[in-house]
PDB file of C-alpha atoms in Angstrom:
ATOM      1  CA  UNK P 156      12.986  24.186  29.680  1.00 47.00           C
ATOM      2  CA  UNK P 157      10.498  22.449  27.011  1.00 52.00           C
ATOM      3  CA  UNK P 158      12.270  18.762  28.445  1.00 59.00           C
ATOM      4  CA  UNK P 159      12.060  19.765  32.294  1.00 65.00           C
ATOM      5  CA  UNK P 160       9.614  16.715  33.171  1.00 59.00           C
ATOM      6  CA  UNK P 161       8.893  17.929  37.052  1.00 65.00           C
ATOM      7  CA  UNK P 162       7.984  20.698  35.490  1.00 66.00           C
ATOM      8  CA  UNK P 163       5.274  19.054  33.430  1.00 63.00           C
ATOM      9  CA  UNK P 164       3.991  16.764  35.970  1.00 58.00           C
ATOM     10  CA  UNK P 165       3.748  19.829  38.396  1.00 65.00           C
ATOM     11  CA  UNK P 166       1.694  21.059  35.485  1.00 69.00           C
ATOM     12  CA  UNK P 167      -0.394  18.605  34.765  1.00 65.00           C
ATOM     13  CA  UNK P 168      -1.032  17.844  38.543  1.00 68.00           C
ATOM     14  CA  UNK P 169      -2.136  21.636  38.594  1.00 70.00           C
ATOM     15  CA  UNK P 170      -4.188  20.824  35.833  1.00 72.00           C
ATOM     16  CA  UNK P 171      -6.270  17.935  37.575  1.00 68.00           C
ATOM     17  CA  UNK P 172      -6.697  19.617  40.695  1.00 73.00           C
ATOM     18  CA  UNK P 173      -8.550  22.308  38.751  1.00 80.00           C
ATOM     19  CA  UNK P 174     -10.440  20.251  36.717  1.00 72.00           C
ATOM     20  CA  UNK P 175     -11.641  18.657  39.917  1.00 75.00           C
ATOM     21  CA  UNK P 176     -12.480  21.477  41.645  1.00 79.00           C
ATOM     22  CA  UNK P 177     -14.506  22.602  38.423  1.00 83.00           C
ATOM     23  CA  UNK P 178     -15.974  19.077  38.462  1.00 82.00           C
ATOM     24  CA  UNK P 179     -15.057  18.647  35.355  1.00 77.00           C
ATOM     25  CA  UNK P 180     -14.189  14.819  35.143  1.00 76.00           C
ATOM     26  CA  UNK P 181     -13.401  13.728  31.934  1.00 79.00           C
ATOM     27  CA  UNK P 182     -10.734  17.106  32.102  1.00 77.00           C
ATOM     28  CA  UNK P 183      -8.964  15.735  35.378  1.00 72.00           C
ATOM     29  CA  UNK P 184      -9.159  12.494  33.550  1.00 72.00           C
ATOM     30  CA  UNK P 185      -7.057  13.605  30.643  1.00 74.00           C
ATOM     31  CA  UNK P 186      -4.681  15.587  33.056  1.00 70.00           C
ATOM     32  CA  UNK P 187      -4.498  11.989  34.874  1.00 71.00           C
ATOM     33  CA  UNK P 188      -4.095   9.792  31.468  1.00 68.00           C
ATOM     34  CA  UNK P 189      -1.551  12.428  30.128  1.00 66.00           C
ATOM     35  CA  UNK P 190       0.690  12.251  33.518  1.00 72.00           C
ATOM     36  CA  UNK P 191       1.151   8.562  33.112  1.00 71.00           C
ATOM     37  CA  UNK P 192       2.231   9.704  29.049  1.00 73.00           C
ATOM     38  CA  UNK P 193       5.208  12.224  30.995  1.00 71.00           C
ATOM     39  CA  UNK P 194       6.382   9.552  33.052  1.00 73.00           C
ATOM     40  CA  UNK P 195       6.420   7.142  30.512  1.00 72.00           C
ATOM     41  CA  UNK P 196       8.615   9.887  28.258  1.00 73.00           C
ATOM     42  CA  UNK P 197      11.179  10.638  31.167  1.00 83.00           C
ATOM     43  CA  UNK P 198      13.396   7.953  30.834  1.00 85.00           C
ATOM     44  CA  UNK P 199      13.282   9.261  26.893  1.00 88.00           C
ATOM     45  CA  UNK P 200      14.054  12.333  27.872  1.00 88.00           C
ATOM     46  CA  UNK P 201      16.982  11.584  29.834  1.00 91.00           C
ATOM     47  CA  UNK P 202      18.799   9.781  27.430  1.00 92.00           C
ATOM     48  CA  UNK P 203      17.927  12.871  24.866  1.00 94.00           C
ATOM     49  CA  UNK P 204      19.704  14.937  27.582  1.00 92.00           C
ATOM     50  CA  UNK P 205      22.974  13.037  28.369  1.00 96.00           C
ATOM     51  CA  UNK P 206      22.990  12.227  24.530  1.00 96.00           C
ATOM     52  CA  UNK P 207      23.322  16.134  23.500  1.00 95.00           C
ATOM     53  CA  UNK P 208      25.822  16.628  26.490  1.00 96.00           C
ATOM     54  CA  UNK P 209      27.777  13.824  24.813  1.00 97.00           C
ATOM     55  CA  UNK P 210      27.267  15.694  21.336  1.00 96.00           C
ATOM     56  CA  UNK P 211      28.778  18.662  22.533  1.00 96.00           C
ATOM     57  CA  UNK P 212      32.654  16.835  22.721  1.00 97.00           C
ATOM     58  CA  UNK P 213      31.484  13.923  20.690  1.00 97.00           C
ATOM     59  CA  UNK P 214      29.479  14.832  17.701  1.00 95.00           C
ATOM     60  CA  UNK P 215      29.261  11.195  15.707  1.00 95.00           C
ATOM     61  CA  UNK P 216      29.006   9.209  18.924  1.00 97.00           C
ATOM     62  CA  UNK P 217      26.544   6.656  16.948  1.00 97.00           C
ATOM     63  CA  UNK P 218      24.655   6.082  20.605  1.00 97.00           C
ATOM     64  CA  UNK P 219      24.104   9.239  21.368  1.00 97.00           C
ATOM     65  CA  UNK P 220      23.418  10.165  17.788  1.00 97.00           C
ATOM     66  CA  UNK P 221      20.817   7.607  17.744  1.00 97.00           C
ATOM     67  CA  UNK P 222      19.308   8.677  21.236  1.00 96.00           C
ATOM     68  CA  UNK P 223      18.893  12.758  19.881  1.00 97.00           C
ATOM     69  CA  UNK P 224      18.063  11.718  16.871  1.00 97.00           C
ATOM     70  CA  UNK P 225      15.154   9.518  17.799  1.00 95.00           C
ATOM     71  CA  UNK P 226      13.616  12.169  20.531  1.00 94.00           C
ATOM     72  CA  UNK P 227      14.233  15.271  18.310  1.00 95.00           C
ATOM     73  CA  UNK P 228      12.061  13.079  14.955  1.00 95.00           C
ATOM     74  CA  UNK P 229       9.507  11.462  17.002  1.00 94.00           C
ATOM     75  CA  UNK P 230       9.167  13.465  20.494  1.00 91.00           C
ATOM     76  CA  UNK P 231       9.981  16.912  19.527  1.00 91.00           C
ATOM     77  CA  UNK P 232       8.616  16.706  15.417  1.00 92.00           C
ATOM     78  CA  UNK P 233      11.949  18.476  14.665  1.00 95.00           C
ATOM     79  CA  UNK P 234      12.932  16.138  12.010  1.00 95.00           C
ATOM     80  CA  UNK P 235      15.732  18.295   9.765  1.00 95.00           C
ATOM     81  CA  UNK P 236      17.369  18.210  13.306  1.00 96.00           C
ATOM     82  CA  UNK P 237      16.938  14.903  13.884  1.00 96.00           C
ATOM     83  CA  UNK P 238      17.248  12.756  10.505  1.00 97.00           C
ATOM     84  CA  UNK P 239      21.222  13.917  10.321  1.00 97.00           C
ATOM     85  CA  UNK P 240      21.936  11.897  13.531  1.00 97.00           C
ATOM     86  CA  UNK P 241      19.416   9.067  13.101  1.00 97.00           C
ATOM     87  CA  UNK P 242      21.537   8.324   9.751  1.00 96.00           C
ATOM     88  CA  UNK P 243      24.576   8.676  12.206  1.00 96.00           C
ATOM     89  CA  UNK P 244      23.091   6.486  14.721  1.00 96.00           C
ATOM     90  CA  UNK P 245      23.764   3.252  16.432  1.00 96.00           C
ATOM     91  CA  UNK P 246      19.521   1.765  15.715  1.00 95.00           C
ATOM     92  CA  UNK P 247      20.138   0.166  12.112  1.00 96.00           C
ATOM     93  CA  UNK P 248      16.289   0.514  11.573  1.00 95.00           C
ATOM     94  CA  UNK P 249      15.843   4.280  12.669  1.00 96.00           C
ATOM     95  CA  UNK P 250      19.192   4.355  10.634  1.00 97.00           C
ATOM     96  CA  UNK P 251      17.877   2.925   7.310  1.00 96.00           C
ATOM     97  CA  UNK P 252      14.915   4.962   7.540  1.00 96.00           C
ATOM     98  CA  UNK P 253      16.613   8.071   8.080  1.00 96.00           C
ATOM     99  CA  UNK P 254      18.779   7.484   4.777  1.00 95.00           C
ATOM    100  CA  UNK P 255      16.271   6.169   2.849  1.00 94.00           C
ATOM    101  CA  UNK P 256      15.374  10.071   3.367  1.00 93.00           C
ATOM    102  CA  UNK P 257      18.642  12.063   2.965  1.00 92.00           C
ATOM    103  CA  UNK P 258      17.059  11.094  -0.896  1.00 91.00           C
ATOM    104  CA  UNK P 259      13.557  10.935  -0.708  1.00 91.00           C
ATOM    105  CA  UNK P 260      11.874   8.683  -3.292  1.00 94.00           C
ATOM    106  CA  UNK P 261      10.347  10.838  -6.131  1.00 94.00           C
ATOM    107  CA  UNK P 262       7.574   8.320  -7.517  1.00 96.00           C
ATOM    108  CA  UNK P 263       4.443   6.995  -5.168  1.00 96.00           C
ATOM    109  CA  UNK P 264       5.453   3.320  -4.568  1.00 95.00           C
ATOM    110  CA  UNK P 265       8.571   4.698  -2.857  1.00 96.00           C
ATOM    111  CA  UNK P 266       6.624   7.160  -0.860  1.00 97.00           C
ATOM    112  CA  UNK P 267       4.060   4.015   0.056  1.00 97.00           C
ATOM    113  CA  UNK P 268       7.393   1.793   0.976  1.00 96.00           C
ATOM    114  CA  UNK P 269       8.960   4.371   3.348  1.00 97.00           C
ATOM    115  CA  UNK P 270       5.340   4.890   4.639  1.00 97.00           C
ATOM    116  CA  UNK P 271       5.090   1.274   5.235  1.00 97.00           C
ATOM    117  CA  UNK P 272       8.659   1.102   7.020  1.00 97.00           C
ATOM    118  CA  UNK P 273       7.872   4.057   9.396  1.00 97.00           C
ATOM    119  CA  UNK P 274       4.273   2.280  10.109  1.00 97.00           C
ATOM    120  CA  UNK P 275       6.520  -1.195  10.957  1.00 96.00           C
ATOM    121  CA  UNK P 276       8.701   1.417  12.915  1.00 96.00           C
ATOM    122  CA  UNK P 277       5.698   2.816  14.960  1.00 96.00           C
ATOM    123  CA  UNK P 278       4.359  -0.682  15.742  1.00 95.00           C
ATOM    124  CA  UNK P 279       7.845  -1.976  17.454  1.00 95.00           C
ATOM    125  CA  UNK P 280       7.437   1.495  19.919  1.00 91.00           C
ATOM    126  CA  UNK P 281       5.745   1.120  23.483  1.00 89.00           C
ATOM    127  CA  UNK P 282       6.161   4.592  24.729  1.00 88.00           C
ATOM    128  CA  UNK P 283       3.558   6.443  23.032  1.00 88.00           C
ATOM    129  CA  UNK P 284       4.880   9.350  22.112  1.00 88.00           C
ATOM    130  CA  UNK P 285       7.303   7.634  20.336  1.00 92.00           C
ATOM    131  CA  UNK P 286       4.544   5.545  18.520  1.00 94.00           C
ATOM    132  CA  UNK P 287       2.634   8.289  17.888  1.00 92.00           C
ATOM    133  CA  UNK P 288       6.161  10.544  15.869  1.00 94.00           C
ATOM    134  CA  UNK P 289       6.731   7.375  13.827  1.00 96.00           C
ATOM    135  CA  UNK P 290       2.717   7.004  13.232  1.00 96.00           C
ATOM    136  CA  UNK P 291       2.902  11.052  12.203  1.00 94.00           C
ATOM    137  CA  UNK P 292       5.468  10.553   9.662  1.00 96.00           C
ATOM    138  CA  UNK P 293       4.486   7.347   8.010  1.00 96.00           C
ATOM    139  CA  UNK P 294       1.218   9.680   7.749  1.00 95.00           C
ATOM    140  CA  UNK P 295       3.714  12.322   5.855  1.00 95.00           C
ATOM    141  CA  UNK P 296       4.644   9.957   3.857  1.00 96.00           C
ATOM    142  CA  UNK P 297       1.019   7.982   3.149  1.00 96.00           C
ATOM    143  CA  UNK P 298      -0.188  11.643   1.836  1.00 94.00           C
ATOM    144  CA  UNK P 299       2.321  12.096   0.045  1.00 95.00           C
ATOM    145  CA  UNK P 300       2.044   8.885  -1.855  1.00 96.00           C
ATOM    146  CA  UNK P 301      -1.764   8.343  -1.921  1.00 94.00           C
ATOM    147  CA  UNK P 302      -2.665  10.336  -4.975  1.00 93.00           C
ATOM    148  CA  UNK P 303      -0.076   8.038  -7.283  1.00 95.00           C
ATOM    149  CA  UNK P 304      -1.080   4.845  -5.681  1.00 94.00           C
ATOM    150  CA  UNK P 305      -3.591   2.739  -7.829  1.00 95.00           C
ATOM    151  CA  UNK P 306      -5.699  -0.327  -6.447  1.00 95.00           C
ATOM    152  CA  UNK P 307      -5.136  -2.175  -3.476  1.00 95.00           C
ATOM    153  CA  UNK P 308      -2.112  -0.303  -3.045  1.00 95.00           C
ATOM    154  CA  UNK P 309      -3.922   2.479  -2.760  1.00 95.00           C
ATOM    155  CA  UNK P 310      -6.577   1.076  -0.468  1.00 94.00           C
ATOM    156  CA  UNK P 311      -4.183  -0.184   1.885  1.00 95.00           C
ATOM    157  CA  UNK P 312      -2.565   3.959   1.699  1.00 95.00           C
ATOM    158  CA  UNK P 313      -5.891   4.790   2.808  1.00 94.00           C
ATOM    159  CA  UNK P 314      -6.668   2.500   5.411  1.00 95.00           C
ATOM    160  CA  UNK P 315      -3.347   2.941   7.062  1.00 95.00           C
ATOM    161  CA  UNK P 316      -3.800   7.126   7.098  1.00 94.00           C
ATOM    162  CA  UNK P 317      -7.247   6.176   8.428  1.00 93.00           C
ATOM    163  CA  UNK P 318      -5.261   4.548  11.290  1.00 93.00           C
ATOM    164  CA  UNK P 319      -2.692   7.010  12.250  1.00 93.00           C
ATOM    165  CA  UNK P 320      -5.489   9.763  12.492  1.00 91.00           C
ATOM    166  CA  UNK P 321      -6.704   7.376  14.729  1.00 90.00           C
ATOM    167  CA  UNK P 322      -3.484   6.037  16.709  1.00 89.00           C
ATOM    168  CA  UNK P 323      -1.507   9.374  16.730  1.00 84.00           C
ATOM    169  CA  UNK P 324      -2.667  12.272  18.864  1.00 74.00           C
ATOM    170  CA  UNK P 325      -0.756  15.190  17.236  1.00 67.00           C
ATOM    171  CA  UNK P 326      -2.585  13.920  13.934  1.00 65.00           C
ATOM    172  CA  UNK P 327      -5.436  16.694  13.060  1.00 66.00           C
ATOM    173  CA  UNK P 328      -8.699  15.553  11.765  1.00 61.00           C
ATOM    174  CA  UNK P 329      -9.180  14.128   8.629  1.00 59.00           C
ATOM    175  CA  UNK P 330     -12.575  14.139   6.399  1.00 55.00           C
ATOM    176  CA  UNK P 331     -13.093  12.067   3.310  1.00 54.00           C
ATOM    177  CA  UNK P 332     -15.834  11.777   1.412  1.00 50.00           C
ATOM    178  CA  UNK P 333     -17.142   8.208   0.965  1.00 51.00           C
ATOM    179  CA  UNK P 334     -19.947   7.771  -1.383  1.00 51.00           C
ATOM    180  CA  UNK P 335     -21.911   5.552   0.552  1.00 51.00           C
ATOM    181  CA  UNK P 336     -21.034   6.749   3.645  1.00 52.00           C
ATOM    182  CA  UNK P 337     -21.208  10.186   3.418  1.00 51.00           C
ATOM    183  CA  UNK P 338     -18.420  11.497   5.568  1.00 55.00           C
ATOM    184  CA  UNK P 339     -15.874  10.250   7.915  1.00 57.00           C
ATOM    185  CA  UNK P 340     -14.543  11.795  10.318  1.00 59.00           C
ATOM    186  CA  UNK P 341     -11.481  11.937  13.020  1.00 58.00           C
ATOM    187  CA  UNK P 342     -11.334  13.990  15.839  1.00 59.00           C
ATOM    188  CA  UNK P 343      -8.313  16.320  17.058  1.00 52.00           C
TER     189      UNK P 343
END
């Protein structure tokens, strides 16, 4: 299954032994560095398990609601899945967010605001995974905004995208052209 975690680490133990046999360092590195990333996810994982078991007889049980609903948004980017029992959920913040958007906001400062609370969101999370969902959909939300915002406003938008391209690995690279810079650029 996509959540087995032996699995994974078997995988990614594979994966380093390979890479070392190849010589190929910075590889096994990764495969190293990304092992530590699985076992920090398990215990995540876990509760995403129990929680849908739990679903199954008890479908607005706001813990496990809350528990699903986080994993499936920020783990699994399956976020029509997910947003239905975050609103359900026992985590008031995860909660509020997901509301705020059952009706997303139609103009840019309320794009830029539910950015900005999905940003505060990412910074509270110390698995990285789940930092790096919540960094992946303030970036939805930062785009989405960005070409309405005016001013400072806008330079913060910017700034903060800037950052989850760098913070987030699922984000894909970003160029922007900046006249005195030429180009920027951030990798995969």
């Amino acid at each position: 299954a996509a959540d087995d975690v032996k699995a994974a680490l078997l995988a990614r133990r594979d994966a380093a032994a390979i890479a070392k046999q190849a010589g190929d360092v910075a590889t096994a590195d990764e495969a190293t560095a990304l092992g530590k990333e699985i076992q920090a996810l398990q215990p995540e994982v876990e509760r995403f398990l129990k929680a849908k078991r739990t679903l199954t007889t008890q479908p607005d049980e706001p813990g496990a609601c809350a528990d699903a609903g986080r994993y499936l948004c920020l783990v699994k980017d399956k976020w029509e899945e997910g947003l239905p029992l975050l609103a359900r959920g026992s985590d008031e913040p995860l909660r509020k967010l997901a509301q705020q958007e059952a009706s997303p906001p139609p103009d840019a400062a309320g794009r830029r605001l539910l950015a900005g609370n999905w940003w505060a969101s990412a910074q509270k999370e110390r698995v990285k995974a789940l930092k790096g969902g919540a960094l992946l959909r303030a970036l939805y939300w930062y785009e989405l905004a960005l070409p309405g915002l005016r001013g400072t406003e806008k330079v913060e938008a910017d700034q903060r995208i800037d950052a989850c391209y760098r913070q987030a690995s699922g984000a894909k690279t970003r160029a922007v052209f900046v006249p005195e810079k030429s180009m920027k650029l951030f990798p995969v």
